[in-house]
PDB file of C-alpha atoms in Angstrom:
ATOM      1  CA  MET A   1     115.614  67.422 106.413  1.00  0.00           C
ATOM      2  CA  LYS A   2     115.237  70.707 107.668  1.00  0.00           C
ATOM      3  CA  LYS A   3     112.048  71.942 109.276  1.00  0.00           C
ATOM      4  CA  GLN A   4     110.795  75.819 108.396  1.00  0.00           C
ATOM      5  CA  PHE A   5     110.046  77.892 111.498  1.00  0.00           C
ATOM      6  CA  PHE A   6     107.590  79.683 109.708  1.00  0.00           C
ATOM      7  CA  THR A   7     104.826  78.346 107.163  1.00  0.00           C
ATOM      8  CA  LYS A   8     103.670  80.639 104.226  1.00  0.00           C
ATOM      9  CA  SER A   9     100.174  80.917 106.049  1.00  0.00           C
ATOM     10  CA  GLY A  10     101.840  81.815 109.086  1.00  0.00           C
ATOM     11  CA  PHE A  11     103.526  84.521 107.752  1.00  0.00           C
ATOM     12  CA  ILE A  12     100.724  85.930 106.278  1.00  0.00           C
ATOM     13  CA  SER A  13      98.915  85.872 109.367  1.00  0.00           C
ATOM     14  CA  ILE A  14     101.734  87.844 111.196  1.00  0.00           C
ATOM     15  CA  THR A  15     101.513  90.038 108.447  1.00  0.00           C
ATOM     16  CA  LEU A  16      97.718  90.728 108.744  1.00  0.00           C
ATOM     17  CA  LEU A  17      98.024  90.876 112.312  1.00  0.00           C
ATOM     18  CA  ALA A  18     100.893  93.463 112.428  1.00  0.00           C
ATOM     19  CA  ALA A  19      98.607  95.493 109.910  1.00  0.00           C
ATOM     20  CA  LEU A  20      95.352  95.507 111.732  1.00  0.00           C
ATOM     21  CA  GLN A  21      97.501  96.764 114.886  1.00  0.00           C
ATOM     22  CA  ALA A  22      98.805  99.631 112.790  1.00  0.00           C
ATOM     23  CA  ALA A  23      95.644 100.485 111.232  1.00  0.00           C
ATOM     24  CA  PRO A  24      94.827 102.908 113.515  1.00  0.00           C
ATOM     25  CA  ALA A  25      97.815 105.014 112.977  1.00  0.00           C
ATOM     26  CA  ILE A  26      97.111 104.829 109.403  1.00  0.00           C
ATOM     27  CA  VAL A  27      93.746 106.012 109.259  1.00  0.00           C
ATOM     28  CA  SER A  28      95.038 109.245 110.612  1.00  0.00           C
ATOM     29  CA  ALA A  29      96.185 109.738 107.290  1.00  0.00           C
ATOM     30  CA  ASP A  30      95.605 111.505 104.284  1.00  0.00           C
ATOM     31  CA  VAL A  31      95.972 110.485 100.279  1.00  0.00           C
ATOM     32  CA  SER A  32      95.745 113.338  97.655  1.00  0.00           C
ATOM     33  CA  SER A  33      96.334 113.509  94.018  1.00  0.00           C
ATOM     34  CA  ASN A  34      97.053 116.160  91.634  1.00  0.00           C
ATOM     35  CA  VAL A  35      97.269 116.795  88.030  1.00  0.00           C
ATOM     36  CA  SER A  36      97.844 119.705  85.748  1.00  0.00           C
ATOM     37  CA  ALA A  37      98.639 121.131  81.914  1.00  0.00           C
ATOM     38  CA  SER A  38     100.602 124.037  81.382  1.00  0.00           C
ATOM     39  CA  SER A  39     102.182 126.095  78.204  1.00  0.00           C
ATOM     40  CA  ASN A  40     105.546 125.638  79.665  1.00  0.00           C
ATOM     41  CA  TYR A  41     107.328 124.221  82.483  1.00  0.00           C
ATOM     42  CA  LEU A  42     109.600 126.512  84.486  1.00  0.00           C
ATOM     43  CA  PHE A  43     111.863 125.483  87.109  1.00  0.00           C
ATOM     44  CA  ARG A  44     113.585 128.404  88.951  1.00  0.00           C
ATOM     45  CA  GLY A  45     112.968 130.828  85.596  1.00  0.00           C
ATOM     46  CA  VAL A  46     114.356 128.060  83.100  1.00  0.00           C
ATOM     47  CA  THR A  47     112.434 126.094  80.797  1.00  0.00           C
ATOM     48  CA  GLN A  48     112.231 122.496  81.418  1.00  0.00           C
ATOM     49  CA  THR A  49     110.172 121.743  78.413  1.00  0.00           C
ATOM     50  CA  ASP A  50     112.055 123.932  75.591  1.00  0.00           C
ATOM     51  CA  GLY A  51     109.321 126.489  75.710  1.00  0.00           C
ATOM     52  CA  ALA A  52     106.628 123.243  75.004  1.00  0.00           C
ATOM     53  CA  ALA A  53     103.768 122.349  76.938  1.00  0.00           C
ATOM     54  CA  ALA A  54     103.756 119.899  80.048  1.00  0.00           C
ATOM     55  CA  VAL A  55     101.634 117.165  81.858  1.00  0.00           C
ATOM     56  CA  GLN A  56     102.205 116.916  85.367  1.00  0.00           C
ATOM     57  CA  GLY A  57     101.047 115.015  88.258  1.00  0.00           C
ATOM     58  CA  GLY A  58     101.353 113.843  92.056  1.00  0.00           C
ATOM     59  CA  LEU A  59     100.647 112.051  94.741  1.00  0.00           C
ATOM     60  CA  ASP A  60     101.062 112.523  98.378  1.00  0.00           C
ATOM     61  CA  TYR A  61     100.731 111.244 101.501  1.00  0.00           C
ATOM     62  CA  GLU A  62     100.197 113.042 104.656  1.00  0.00           C
ATOM     63  CA  HIS A  63     100.033 111.084 108.354  1.00  0.00           C
ATOM     64  CA  ALA A  64      98.554 113.362 111.311  1.00  0.00           C
ATOM     65  CA  SER A  65     101.791 113.473 113.040  1.00  0.00           C
ATOM     66  CA  GLY A  66     103.367 115.845 110.196  1.00  0.00           C
ATOM     67  CA  PHE A  67     105.125 113.391 108.537  1.00  0.00           C
ATOM     68  CA  TYR A  68     104.492 113.515 104.480  1.00  0.00           C
ATOM     69  CA  ALA A  69     105.912 111.573 101.266  1.00  0.00           C
ATOM     70  CA  GLY A  70     105.074 112.026  97.992  1.00  0.00           C
ATOM     71  CA  GLY A  71     106.137 111.733  94.081  1.00  0.00           C
ATOM     72  CA  TRP A  72     105.657 114.116  91.048  1.00  0.00           C
ATOM     73  CA  GLY A  73     106.261 113.701  87.675  1.00  0.00           C
ATOM     74  CA  SER A  74     106.238 115.816  84.337  1.00  0.00           C
ATOM     75  CA  ASN A  75     107.439 115.608  80.766  1.00  0.00           C
ATOM     76  CA  VAL A  76     110.615 117.475  79.943  1.00  0.00           C
ATOM     77  CA  ASP A  77     112.796 118.121  76.908  1.00  0.00           C
ATOM     78  CA  PHE A  78     116.420 118.953  77.376  1.00  0.00           C
ATOM     79  CA  GLY A  79     117.337 118.173  73.544  1.00  0.00           C
ATOM     80  CA  ASP A  80     119.496 115.292  74.811  1.00  0.00           C
ATOM     81  CA  GLY A  81     116.709 112.716  74.902  1.00  0.00           C
ATOM     82  CA  THR A  82     115.453 112.964  78.126  1.00  0.00           C
ATOM     83  CA  SER A  83     111.704 112.701  78.541  1.00  0.00           C
ATOM     84  CA  TYR A  84     110.438 113.091  82.069  1.00  0.00           C
ATOM     85  CA  GLU A  85     111.297 114.093  85.387  1.00  0.00           C
ATOM     86  CA  LEU A  86     110.073 111.928  88.719  1.00  0.00           C
ATOM     87  CA  ASP A  87     110.426 113.979  91.886  1.00  0.00           C
ATOM     88  CA  LEU A  88     110.470 112.098  95.401  1.00  0.00           C
ATOM     89  CA  TYR A  89     109.985 113.586  98.548  1.00  0.00           C
ATOM     90  CA  ALA A  90     109.575 113.069 101.928  1.00  0.00           C
ATOM     91  CA  GLY A  91     109.369 115.857 105.179  1.00  0.00           C
ATOM     92  CA  PHE A  92     108.066 116.538 108.673  1.00  0.00           C
ATOM     93  CA  SER A  93     105.861 119.655 109.005  1.00  0.00           C
ATOM     94  CA  GLY A  94     104.143 121.154 112.227  1.00  0.00           C
ATOM     95  CA  SER A  95     104.076 123.769 114.388  1.00  0.00           C
ATOM     96  CA  VAL A  96     105.317 124.590 118.033  1.00  0.00           C
ATOM     97  CA  GLU A  97     103.221 127.472 119.383  1.00  0.00           C
ATOM     98  CA  GLU A  98     103.192 130.164 116.627  1.00  0.00           C
ATOM     99  CA  LEU A  99     106.103 129.066 114.627  1.00  0.00           C
ATOM    100  CA  GLY A 100     105.439 126.762 111.777  1.00  0.00           C
ATOM    101  CA  TYR A 101     108.185 124.281 110.713  1.00  0.00           C
ATOM    102  CA  ASP A 102     108.547 122.166 107.161  1.00  0.00           C
ATOM    103  CA  VAL A 103     111.795 120.174 106.875  1.00  0.00           C
ATOM    104  CA  GLY A 104     112.451 117.537 104.502  1.00  0.00           C
ATOM    105  CA  TYR A 105     114.545 115.717 101.307  1.00  0.00           C
ATOM    106  CA  ILE A 106     113.295 116.084  97.602  1.00  0.00           C
ATOM    107  CA  TYR A 107     115.099 113.566  95.064  1.00  0.00           C
ATOM    108  CA  TYR A 108     115.045 114.936  91.200  1.00  0.00           C
ATOM    109  CA  ALA A 109     115.345 111.689  88.769  1.00  0.00           C
ATOM    110  CA  TYR A 110     115.271 112.066  85.131  1.00  0.00           C
ATOM    111  CA  PRO A 111     115.485 108.035  84.630  1.00  0.00           C
ATOM    112  CA  ASP A 112     115.859 108.098  80.871  1.00  0.00           C
ATOM    113  CA  ALA A 113     118.524 110.684  80.709  1.00  0.00           C
ATOM    114  CA  PRO A 114     121.666 109.628  79.205  1.00  0.00           C
ATOM    115  CA  ASP A 115     124.022 111.063  81.668  1.00  0.00           C
ATOM    116  CA  ALA A 116     123.649 111.184  85.522  1.00  0.00           C
ATOM    117  CA  ILE A 117     121.718 114.142  85.922  1.00  0.00           C
ATOM    118  CA  ASP A 118     119.778 113.375  89.385  1.00  0.00           C
ATOM    119  CA  PHE A 119     120.301 115.276  92.262  1.00  0.00           C
ATOM    120  CA  GLY A 120     119.107 115.868  95.596  1.00  0.00           C
ATOM    121  CA  GLU A 121     118.033 118.939  98.436  1.00  0.00           C
ATOM    122  CA  LEU A 122     117.482 119.336 101.472  1.00  0.00           C
ATOM    123  CA  TYR A 123     114.962 121.957 102.501  1.00  0.00           C
ATOM    124  CA  GLY A 124     113.516 123.729 105.602  1.00  0.00           C
TER     125      GLY A 124
END
């Protein structure tokens, strides 16, 4: 009979201990959200809702170190059955003396699109 190295309660205890040690780093972070309604969703000058209204919302996490990550969603209408967009992003921002910077990656996903139209971008 094989002996288990970790029991379930031992694993939970180690996980809680690690979380408590990380708590000061997590505490120096902000979480925010946003919701909007608009008469049309334009992306780079092109309607994403076929001229119709859009309801959008997002959730953002920002750490004091400059790291941030989040998600954002909106309804869309491309005339092909695609009904929503989900954007996921992460980056790092800060400043050196008087020069500010922001670098990151954003992934535009259309989970119910009939074709593969997802894409990502680096930004800076």
